[in-house]
PDB file of C-alpha atoms in Angstrom:
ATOM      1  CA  UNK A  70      68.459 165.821  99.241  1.00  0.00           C
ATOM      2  CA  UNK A  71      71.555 162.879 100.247  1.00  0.00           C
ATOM      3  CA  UNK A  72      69.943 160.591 102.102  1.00  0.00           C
ATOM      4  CA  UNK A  73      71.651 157.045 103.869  1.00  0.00           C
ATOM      5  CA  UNK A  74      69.303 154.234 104.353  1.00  0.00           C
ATOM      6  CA  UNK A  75      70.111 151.046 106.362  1.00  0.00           C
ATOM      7  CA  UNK A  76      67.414 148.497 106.320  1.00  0.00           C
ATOM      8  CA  UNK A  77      68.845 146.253 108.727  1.00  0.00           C
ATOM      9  CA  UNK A  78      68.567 147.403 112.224  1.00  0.00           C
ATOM     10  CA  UNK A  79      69.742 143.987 114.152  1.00  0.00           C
ATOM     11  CA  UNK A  80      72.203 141.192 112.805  1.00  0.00           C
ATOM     12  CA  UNK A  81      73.794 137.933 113.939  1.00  0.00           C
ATOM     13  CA  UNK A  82      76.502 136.401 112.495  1.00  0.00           C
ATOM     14  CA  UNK A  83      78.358 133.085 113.639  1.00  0.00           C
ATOM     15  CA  UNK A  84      82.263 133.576 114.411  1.00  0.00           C
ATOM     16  CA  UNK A  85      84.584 133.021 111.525  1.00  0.00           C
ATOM     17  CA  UNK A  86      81.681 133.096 109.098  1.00  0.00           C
ATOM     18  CA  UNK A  87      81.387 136.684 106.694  1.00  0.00           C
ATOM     19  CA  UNK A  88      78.440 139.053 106.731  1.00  0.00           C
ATOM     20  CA  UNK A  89      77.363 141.621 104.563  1.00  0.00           C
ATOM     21  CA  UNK A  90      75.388 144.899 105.835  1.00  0.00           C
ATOM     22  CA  UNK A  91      73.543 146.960 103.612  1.00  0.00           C
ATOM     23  CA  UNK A  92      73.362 150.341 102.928  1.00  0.00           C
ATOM     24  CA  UNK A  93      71.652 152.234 100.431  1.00  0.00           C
ATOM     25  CA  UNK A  94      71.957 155.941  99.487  1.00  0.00           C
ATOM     26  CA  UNK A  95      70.466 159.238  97.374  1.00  0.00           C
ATOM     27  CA  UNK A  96      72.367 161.810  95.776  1.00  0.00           C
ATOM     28  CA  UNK A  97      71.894 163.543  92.817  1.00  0.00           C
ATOM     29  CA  UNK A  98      75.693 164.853  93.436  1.00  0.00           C
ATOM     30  CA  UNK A  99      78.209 162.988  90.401  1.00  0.00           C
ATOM     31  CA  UNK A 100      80.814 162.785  92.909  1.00  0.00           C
ATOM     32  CA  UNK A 101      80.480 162.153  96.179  1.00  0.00           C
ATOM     33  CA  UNK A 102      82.101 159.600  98.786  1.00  0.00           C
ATOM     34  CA  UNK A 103      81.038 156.392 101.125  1.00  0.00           C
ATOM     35  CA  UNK A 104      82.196 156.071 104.387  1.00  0.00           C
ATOM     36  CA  UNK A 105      82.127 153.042 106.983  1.00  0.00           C
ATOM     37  CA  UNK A 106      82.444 153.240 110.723  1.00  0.00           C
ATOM     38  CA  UNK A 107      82.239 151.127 113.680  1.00  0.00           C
ATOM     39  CA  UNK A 108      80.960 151.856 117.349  1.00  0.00           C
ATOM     40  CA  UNK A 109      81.809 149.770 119.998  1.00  0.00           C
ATOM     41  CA  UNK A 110      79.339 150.276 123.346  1.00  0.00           C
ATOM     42  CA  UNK A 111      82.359 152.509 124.475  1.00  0.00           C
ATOM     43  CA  UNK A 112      80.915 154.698 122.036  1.00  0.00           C
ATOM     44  CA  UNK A 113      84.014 155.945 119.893  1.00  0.00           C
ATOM     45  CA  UNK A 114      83.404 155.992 116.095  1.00  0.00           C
ATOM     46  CA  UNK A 115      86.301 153.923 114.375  1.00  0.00           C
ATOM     47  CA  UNK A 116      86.531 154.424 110.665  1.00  0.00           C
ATOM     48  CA  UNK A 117      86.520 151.274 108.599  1.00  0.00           C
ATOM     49  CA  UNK A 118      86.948 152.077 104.988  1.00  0.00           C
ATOM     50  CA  UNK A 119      86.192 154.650 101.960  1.00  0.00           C
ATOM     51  CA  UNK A 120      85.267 154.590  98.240  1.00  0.00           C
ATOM     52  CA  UNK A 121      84.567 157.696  96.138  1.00  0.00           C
ATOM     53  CA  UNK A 122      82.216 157.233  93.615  1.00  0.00           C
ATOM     54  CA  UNK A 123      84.584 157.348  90.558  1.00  0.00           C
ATOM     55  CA  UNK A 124      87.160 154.899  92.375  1.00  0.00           C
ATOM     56  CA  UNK A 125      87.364 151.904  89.396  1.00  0.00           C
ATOM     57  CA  UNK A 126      87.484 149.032  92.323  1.00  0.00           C
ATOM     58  CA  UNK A 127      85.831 148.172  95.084  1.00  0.00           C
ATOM     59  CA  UNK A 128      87.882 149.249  98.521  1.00  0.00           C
ATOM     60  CA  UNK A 129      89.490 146.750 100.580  1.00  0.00           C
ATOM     61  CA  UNK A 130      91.292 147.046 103.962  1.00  0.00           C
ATOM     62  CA  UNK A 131      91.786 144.054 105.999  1.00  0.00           C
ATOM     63  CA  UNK A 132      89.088 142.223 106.655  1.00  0.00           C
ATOM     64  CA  UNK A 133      86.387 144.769 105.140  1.00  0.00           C
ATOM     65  CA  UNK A 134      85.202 145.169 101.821  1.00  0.00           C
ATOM     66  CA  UNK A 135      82.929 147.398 100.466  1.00  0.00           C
ATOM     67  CA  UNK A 136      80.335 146.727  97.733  1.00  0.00           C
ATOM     68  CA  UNK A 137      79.992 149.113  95.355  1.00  0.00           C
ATOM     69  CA  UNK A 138      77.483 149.104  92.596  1.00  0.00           C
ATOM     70  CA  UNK A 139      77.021 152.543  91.740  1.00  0.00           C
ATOM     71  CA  UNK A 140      74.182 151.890  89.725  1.00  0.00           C
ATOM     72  CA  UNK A 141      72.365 150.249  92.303  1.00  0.00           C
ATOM     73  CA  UNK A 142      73.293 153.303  94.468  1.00  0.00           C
ATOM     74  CA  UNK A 143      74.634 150.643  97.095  1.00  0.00           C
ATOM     75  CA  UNK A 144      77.619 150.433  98.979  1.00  0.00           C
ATOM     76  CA  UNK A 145      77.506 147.221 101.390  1.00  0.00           C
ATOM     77  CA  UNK A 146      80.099 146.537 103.927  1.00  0.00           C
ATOM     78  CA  UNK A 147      81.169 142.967 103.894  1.00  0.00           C
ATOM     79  CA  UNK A 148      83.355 141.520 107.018  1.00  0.00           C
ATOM     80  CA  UNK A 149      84.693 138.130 106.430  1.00  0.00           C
ATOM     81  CA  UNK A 150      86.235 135.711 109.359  1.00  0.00           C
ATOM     82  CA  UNK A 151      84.228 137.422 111.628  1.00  0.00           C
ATOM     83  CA  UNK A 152      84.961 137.959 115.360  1.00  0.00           C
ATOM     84  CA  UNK A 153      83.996 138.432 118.534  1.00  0.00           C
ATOM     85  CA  UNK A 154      85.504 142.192 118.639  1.00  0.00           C
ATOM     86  CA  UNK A 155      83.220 143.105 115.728  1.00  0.00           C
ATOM     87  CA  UNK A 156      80.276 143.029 118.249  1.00  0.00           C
ATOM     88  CA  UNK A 157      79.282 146.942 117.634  1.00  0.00           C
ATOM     89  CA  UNK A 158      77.097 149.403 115.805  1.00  0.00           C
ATOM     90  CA  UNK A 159      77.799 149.718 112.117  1.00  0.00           C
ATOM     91  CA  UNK A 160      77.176 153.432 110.594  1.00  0.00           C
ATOM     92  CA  UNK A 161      77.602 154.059 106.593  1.00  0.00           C
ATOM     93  CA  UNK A 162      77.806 157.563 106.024  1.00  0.00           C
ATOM     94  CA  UNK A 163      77.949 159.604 102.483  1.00  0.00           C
ATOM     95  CA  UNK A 164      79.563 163.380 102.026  1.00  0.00           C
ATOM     96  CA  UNK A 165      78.415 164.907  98.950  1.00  0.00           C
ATOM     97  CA  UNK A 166      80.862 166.295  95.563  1.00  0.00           C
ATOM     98  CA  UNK A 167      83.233 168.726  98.071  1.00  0.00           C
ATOM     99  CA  UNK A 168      85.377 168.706 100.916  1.00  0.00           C
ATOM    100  CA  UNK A 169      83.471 171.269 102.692  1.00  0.00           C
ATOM    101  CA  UNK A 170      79.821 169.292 101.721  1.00  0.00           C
ATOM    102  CA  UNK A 171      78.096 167.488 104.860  1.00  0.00           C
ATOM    103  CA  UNK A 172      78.607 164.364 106.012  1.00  0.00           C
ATOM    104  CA  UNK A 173      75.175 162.809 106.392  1.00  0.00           C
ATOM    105  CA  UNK A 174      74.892 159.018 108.553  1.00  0.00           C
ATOM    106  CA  UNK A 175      72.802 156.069 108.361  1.00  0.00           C
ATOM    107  CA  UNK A 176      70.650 155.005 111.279  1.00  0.00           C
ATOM    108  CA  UNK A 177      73.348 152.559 111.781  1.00  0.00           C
ATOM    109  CA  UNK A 178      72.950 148.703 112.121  1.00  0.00           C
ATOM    110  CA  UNK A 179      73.512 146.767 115.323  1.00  0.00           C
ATOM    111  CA  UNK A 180      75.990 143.527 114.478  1.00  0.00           C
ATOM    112  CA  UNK A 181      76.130 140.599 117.273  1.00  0.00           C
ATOM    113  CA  UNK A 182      78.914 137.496 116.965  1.00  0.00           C
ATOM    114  CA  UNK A 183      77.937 134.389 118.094  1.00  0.00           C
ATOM    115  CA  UNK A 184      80.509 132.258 119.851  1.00  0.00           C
TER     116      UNK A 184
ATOM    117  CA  UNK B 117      98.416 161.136 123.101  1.00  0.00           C
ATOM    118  CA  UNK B 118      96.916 160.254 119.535  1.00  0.00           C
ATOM    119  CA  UNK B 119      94.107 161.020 117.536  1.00  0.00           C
ATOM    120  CA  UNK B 120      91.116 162.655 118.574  1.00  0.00           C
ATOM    121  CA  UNK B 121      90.880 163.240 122.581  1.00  0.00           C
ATOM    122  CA  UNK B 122      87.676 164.193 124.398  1.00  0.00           C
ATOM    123  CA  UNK B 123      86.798 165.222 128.167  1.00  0.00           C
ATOM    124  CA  UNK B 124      85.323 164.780 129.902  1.00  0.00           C
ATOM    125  CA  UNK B 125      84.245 161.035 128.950  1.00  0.00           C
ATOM    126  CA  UNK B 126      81.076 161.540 131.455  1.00  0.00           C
ATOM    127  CA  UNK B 127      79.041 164.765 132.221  1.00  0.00           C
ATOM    128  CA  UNK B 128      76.204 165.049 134.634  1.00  0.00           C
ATOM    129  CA  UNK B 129      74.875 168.599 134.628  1.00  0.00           C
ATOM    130  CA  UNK B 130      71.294 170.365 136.114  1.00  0.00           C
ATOM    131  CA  UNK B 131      69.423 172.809 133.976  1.00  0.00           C
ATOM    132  CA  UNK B 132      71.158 175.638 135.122  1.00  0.00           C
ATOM    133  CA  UNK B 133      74.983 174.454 135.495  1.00  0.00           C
ATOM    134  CA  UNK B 134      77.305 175.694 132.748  1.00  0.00           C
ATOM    135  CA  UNK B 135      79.783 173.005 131.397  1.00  0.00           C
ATOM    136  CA  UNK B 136      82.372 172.872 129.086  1.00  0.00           C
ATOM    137  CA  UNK B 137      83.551 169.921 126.607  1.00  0.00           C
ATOM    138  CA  UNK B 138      86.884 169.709 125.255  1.00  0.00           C
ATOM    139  CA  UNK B 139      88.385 168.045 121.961  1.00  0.00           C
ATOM    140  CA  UNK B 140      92.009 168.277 120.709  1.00  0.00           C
ATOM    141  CA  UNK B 141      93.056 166.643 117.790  1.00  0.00           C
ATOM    142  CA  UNK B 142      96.872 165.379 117.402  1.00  0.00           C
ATOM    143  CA  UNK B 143      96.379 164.804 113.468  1.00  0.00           C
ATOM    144  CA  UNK B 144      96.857 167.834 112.492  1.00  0.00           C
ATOM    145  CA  UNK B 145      94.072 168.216 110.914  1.00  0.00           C
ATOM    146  CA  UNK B 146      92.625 171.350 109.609  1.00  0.00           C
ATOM    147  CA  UNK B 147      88.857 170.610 110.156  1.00  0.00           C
ATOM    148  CA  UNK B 148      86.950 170.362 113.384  1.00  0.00           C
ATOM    149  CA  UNK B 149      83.347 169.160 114.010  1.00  0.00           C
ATOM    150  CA  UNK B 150      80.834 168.789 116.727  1.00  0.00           C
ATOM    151  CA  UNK B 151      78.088 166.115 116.508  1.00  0.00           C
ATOM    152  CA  UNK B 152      75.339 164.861 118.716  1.00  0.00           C
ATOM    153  CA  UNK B 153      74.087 161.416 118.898  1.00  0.00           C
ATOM    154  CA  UNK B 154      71.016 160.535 120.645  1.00  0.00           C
ATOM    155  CA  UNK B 155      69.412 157.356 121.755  1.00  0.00           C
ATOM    156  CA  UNK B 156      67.628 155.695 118.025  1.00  0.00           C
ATOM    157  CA  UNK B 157      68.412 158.872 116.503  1.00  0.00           C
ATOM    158  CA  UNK B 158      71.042 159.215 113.426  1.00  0.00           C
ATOM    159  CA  UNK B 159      74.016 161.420 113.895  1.00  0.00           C
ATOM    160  CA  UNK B 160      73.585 164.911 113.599  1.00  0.00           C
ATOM    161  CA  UNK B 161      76.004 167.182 113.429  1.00  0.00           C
ATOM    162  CA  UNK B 162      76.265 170.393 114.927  1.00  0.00           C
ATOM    163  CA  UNK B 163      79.147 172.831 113.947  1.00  0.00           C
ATOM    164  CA  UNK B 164      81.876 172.711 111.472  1.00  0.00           C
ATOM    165  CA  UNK B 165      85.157 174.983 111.859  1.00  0.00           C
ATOM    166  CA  UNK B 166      87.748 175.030 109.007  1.00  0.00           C
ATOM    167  CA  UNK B 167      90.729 176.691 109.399  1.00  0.00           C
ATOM    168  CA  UNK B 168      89.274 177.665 112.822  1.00  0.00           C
ATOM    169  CA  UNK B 169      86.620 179.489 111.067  1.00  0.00           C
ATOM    170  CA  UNK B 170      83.216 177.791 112.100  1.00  0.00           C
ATOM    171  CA  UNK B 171      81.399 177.190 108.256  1.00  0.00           C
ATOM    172  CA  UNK B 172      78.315 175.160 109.679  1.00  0.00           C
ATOM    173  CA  UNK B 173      75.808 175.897 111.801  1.00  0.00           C
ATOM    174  CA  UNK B 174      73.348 173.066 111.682  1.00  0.00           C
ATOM    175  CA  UNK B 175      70.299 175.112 113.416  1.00  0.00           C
ATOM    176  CA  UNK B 176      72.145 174.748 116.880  1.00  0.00           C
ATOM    177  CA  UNK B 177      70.431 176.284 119.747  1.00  0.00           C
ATOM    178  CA  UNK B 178      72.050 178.971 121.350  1.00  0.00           C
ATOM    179  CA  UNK B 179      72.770 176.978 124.973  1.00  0.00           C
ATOM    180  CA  UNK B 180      74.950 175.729 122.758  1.00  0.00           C
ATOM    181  CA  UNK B 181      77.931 177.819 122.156  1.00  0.00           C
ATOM    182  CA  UNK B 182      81.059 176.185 120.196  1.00  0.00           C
ATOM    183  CA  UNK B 183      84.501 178.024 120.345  1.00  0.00           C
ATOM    184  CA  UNK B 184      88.008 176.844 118.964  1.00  0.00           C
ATOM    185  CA  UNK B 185      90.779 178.795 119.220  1.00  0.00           C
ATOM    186  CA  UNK B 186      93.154 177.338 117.426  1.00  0.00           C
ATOM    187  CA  UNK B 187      92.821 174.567 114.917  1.00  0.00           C
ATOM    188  CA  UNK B 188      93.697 171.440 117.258  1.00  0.00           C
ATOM    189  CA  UNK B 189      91.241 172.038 119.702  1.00  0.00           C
ATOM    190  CA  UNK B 190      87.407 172.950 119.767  1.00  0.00           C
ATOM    191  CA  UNK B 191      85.082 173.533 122.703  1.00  0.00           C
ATOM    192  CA  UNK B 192      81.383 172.996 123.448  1.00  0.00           C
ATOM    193  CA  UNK B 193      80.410 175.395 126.155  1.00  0.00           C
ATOM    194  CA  UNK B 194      76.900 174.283 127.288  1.00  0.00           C
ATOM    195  CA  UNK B 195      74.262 176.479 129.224  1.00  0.00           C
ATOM    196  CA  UNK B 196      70.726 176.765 130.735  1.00  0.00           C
ATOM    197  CA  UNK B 197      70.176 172.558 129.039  1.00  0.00           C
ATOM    198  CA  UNK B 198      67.619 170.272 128.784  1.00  0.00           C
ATOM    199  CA  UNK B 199      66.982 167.195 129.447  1.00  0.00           C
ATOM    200  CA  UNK B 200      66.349 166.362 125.981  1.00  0.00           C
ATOM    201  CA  UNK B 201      69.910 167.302 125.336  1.00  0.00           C
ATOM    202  CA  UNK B 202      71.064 164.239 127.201  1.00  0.00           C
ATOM    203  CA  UNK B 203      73.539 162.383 124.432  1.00  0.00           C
ATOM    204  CA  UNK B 204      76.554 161.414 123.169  1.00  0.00           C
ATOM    205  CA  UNK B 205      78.608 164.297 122.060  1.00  0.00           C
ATOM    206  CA  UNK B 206      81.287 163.441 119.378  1.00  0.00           C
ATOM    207  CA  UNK B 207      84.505 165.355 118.108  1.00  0.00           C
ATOM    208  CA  UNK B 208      85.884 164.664 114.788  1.00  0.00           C
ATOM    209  CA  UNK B 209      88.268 166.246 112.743  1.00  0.00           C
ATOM    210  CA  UNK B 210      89.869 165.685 109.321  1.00  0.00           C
ATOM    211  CA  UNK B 211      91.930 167.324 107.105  1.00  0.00           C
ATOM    212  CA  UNK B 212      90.253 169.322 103.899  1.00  0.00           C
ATOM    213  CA  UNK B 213      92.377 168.345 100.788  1.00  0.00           C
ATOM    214  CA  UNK B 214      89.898 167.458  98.109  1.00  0.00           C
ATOM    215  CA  UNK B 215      90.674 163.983  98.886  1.00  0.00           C
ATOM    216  CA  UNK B 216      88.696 161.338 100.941  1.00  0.00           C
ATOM    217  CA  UNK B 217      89.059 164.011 103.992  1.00  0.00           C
ATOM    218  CA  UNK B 218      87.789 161.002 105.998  1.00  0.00           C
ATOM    219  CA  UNK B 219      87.097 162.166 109.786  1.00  0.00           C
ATOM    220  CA  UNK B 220      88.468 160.722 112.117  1.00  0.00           C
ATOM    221  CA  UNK B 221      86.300 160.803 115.641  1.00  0.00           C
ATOM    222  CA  UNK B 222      87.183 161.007 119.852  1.00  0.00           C
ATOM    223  CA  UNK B 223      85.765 158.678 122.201  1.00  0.00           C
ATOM    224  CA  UNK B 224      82.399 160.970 122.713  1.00  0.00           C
ATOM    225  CA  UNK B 225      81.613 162.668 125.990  1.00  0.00           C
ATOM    226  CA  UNK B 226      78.583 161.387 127.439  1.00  0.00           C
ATOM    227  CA  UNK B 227      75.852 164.085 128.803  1.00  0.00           C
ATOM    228  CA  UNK B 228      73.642 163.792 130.873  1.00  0.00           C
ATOM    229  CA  UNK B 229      71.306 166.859 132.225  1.00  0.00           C
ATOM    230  CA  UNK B 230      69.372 166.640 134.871  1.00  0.00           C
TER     231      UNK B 230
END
């Protein structure tokens, strides 16, 4: 069974400094593909960024980069120059080989910017 | 409007009321999904329509009843609830190409049941 892990329920980063968030997932599925969204308290879910599983480089867009090691079965969002805005819940999320296979979420983790 | 639209934002129904939630996409998108997200809970989702066919049924009980007649907008028609179904209920929708088919969500309509 696909499962998302996120070990980090809480973080803190400073403003203008980077942070990583980690996420951790299961598939036995070759080909599958790694999703990251935001939630704000208003409670919409923003997508942030995608990487299949046979994409040759990590994905960038903006300010967000995602981790990929494929062996590790990790795919870690990193946010650099942080800001305040970026206060919000952070959800990875993995769908499995097909279009029509679930989309299965993480527990989410909570980030917090320090002025 | 753009994207994903929900309404209401805010729902505060008894036991016994019968509600409705709305969701139109303006992406047009050719997938449609319904997912509930409770307090220290992960998502779950609900139903899944392609095409406006509904593919997924994720074990949804039957006060829930999902309808969408055409494929920019889906409905959640809600009946006879309980309290434990207080949540946020989110809309997505994205379109099935074999790509990414990243889904795009609404702002959520919040439920509460009395």
């Amino acid at each position: 069974a696909q499962k998302i892990t996120q070990t980090q329920p809480g973080m803190f980063v400073q403003e203008k400094e980077a942070v990583t968030l980690d996420c951790t997932y299961d598939t036995s599925d070759p080909s599958y593909g790694l999703f990251w969204y935001k939630q704000p308290s208003s409670g919409e879910m923003i997508f942030l960024i995608y990487q299949g599983s046979y994409d040759q480089q990590n994905a960038t867009e903006g300010r967000y980069s995602l981790n990929f090691q494929k062996a590790r079965k990790s795919a870690n969002l990193v946010i650099s120059a942080s800001q305040l805005g970026d206060s919000a819940m952070y959800f990875c999320a993995m769908r499995g080989k097909t279009s029509y296979d679930k989309v299965i979420f993480g527990p989410g983790t909570s980030l917090s910017v320090i002025p | 409007e753009t994207g994903v639209t929900q309404t209401p934002r805010h729902l505060v129904m008894g036991m016994t009321n019968k509600k409705s939630l709305k969701c139109e996409q303006h992406l047009g998108h050719n997938a449609m999904y319904w997912y509930k997200q409770s307090a220290k809970k992960p998502l779950e989702l609900m139903f899944v329509y392609n095409f406006k066919e509904q593919t997924e049924n994720n074990s949804v009980p039957s006060r829930f009843s999902p309808e969408c007649p055409n494929s920019s907008h889906l409905f959640l028609h809600l009946h006879t609830l309980q309290p434990e179904d207080s949540a946020l209920y989110l809309c997505a929708s994205s379109q099935v190409s074999g790509g990414a088919d990243t889904q795009y969500f609404g702002p959520g309509t919040r439920l509460t049941v009395l």
